[in-house]
XYZ file of C-alpha atoms in Angstrom:
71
model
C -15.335 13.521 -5.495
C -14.975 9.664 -3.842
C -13.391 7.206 -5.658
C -15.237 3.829 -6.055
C -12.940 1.053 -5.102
C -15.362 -1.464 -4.444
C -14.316 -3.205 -7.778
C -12.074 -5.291 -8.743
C -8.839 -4.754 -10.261
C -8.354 -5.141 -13.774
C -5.746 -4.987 -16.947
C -8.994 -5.348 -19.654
C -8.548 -2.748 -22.335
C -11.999 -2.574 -23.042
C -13.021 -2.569 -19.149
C -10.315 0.054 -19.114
C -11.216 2.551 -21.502
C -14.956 1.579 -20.598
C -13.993 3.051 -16.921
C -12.058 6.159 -18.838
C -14.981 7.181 -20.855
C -17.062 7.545 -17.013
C -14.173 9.379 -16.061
C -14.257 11.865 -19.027
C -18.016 12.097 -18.725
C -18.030 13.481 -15.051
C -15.131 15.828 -16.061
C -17.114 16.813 -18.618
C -20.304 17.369 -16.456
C -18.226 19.121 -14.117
C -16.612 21.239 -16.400
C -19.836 22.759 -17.930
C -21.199 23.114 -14.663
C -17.762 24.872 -13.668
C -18.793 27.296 -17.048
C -22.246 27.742 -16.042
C -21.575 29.101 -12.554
C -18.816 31.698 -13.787
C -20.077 34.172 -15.800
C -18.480 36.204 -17.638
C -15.164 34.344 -16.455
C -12.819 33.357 -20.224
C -14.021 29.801 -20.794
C -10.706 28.912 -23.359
C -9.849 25.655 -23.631
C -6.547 24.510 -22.777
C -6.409 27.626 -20.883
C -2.796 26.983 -18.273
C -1.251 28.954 -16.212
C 2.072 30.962 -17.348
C 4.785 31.664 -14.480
C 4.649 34.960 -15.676
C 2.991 36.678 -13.477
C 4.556 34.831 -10.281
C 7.080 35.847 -7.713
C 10.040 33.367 -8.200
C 10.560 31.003 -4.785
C 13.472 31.664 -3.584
C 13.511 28.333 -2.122
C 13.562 26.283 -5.469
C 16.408 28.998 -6.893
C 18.727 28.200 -3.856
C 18.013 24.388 -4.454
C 18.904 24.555 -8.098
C 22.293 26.367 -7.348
C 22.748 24.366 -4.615
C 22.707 21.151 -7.725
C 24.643 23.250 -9.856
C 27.351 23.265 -7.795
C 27.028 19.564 -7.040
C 27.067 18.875 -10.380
């Protein structure tokens, strides 16, 4: 998706949330298009990921004992 930044800057609330509503319009487009092509796929919303079922990086674990003990 290409961002449009032909326009000028501006700090107007109402050209602001004018520009949000777009925004939320071609998520939303997107997002039932997402649905339509996936089947049978769970369609929840608010649906996030839970670190659950993911390996731990042993990277970020030495880093955080590496700030506990610069703590």
């Amino acid at each position: 998706m290409a961002t449009d930044h032909s326009g000028k800057l501006t700090n107007d609330p109402q050209e602001l949330l004018h520009k949000k509503h777009e925004i939320d319009a071609k998520k939303a487009l997107f997002t039932n298009f997402a649905r339509s092509v996936s089947g049978d796929a769970p369609t929840e919303q608010g649906q996030e990921f839970t670190g659950q079922n993911r390996e731990t990086d042993q990277q970020n674990n030495m880093k955080d004992v590496e700030n506990r003990i610069l703590e």
